[in-house]
Amino acid sequence: MIIVHGGAGEWNEEKFKIAEKILVKAVEEALEILRKDDDPITACETAIKILEDDPIFNAGTGSVLNIFGEVEMDASIMRGDNLKAGAVAGVKNIKNPISLARKIMEETEHILISNEGAQKLAKVFGFEEYNPITNESLERYKKAKEKIGETDRFKKLKEFIEKYPNYFIGTVGAVVVNSKGIIVSGSSTGGTILKLKGRIGDTPLIGAGIYANDVCGASATGIGEGIIRVNLSAFVCYLVKFGLSVENAVKSAIDYLTEKVNLPAGIIAIDKYFKG
Ligand code: ASP
């Protein structure tokens, strides 16, 4: 079983159709891995890599640019059976941040490595240098910068989000359950357009952007500053662990986020009984 998402926000019809095809491809390839090897980690990583590689999503190639016109990508992966996790924040010159997050989970004793440290680890692990900036992401950056300007940034950013919600689409996420009920969650993003240099969103924060325990897995999208403040993904997974259905858990958590921080957010979640 696998579910994926391509980010909160408003997709126009044309882009939605393209994105849908790639999401389906990601699901199909991940399912193939589950059928063959029953390996939920590789299935989750593969689904997210496919989405990272398509510039229509705000992750990997095509990630949005920060205020200085640079890409700083965040990603994370977590398995619910033993609560192991790996994450990377503010990484620049690699193609697939989700694969680096997996390496951090499997080959280090740490969970989250950021910026230069992440860059250095990527080299050590043999990741090739790669420029994820596309002409389209550069164009979006220039337009956003013209519209928002650099003064009074936060007020303008909020107005901008309300006016142009489709600037914020495209973070990707996946949750996989294998035949033994092992759950793996993952996510990858370029973050929010024109973010301050060094800003880290919810995506690499275990509990906020993703979570998995022995009964439920979740992966969030939306404005990270809201998701972090309610620890959205862990919130959902523990509501399910303590008896709520996935549907009720998601609804309760999103209602709470809306009431308390009122910033846009969405989340996908499934439980190991495949009911969600
Ligand atoms: N949650 C991501 C972040 O705040 C952005 C997104 O989901 O679109 O970095």
Coordinates of C-alpha atoms in Angstrom, one line a residue, residues 25 32 37 39-40 43 60 71 79 86 93 96 105 110 123 126 142 157 160 214 228 232 250-252 257 265:
K25 CA 4.1 6.6 -12.0
E32 CA 6.4 -2.9 -8.0
D37 CA 11.0 -7.3 -2.4
D39 CA 11.0 -3.4 1.0
P40 CA 9.0 -0.3 2.2
A43 CA 9.6 1.8 -2.2
G60 CA 14.8 18.2 -6.0
V71 CA 18.1 26.3 -3.7
R79 CA 10.3 3.8 9.6
G86 CA 17.1 10.3 8.7
N93 CA 23.9 20.7 -5.0
N96 CA 17.9 13.5 -4.6
M105 CA 19.3 7.1 8.7
H110 CA 22.3 11.1 13.7
K123 CA 30.4 14.0 -1.1
G126 CA 29.4 9.6 -3.5
K142 CA 12.1 36.7 -10.4
L157 CA 4.5 37.2 2.0
F160 CA 1.1 37.0 -1.5
D214 CA 3.8 1.0 14.5
I228 CA 6.0 22.7 13.1
L232 CA 1.3 17.8 12.8
V250 CA -6.4 13.9 10.3
K251 CA -9.5 16.0 10.7
S252 CA -8.8 16.7 14.4
L257 CA -3.8 23.7 13.4
A265 CA -1.5 22.8 5.6

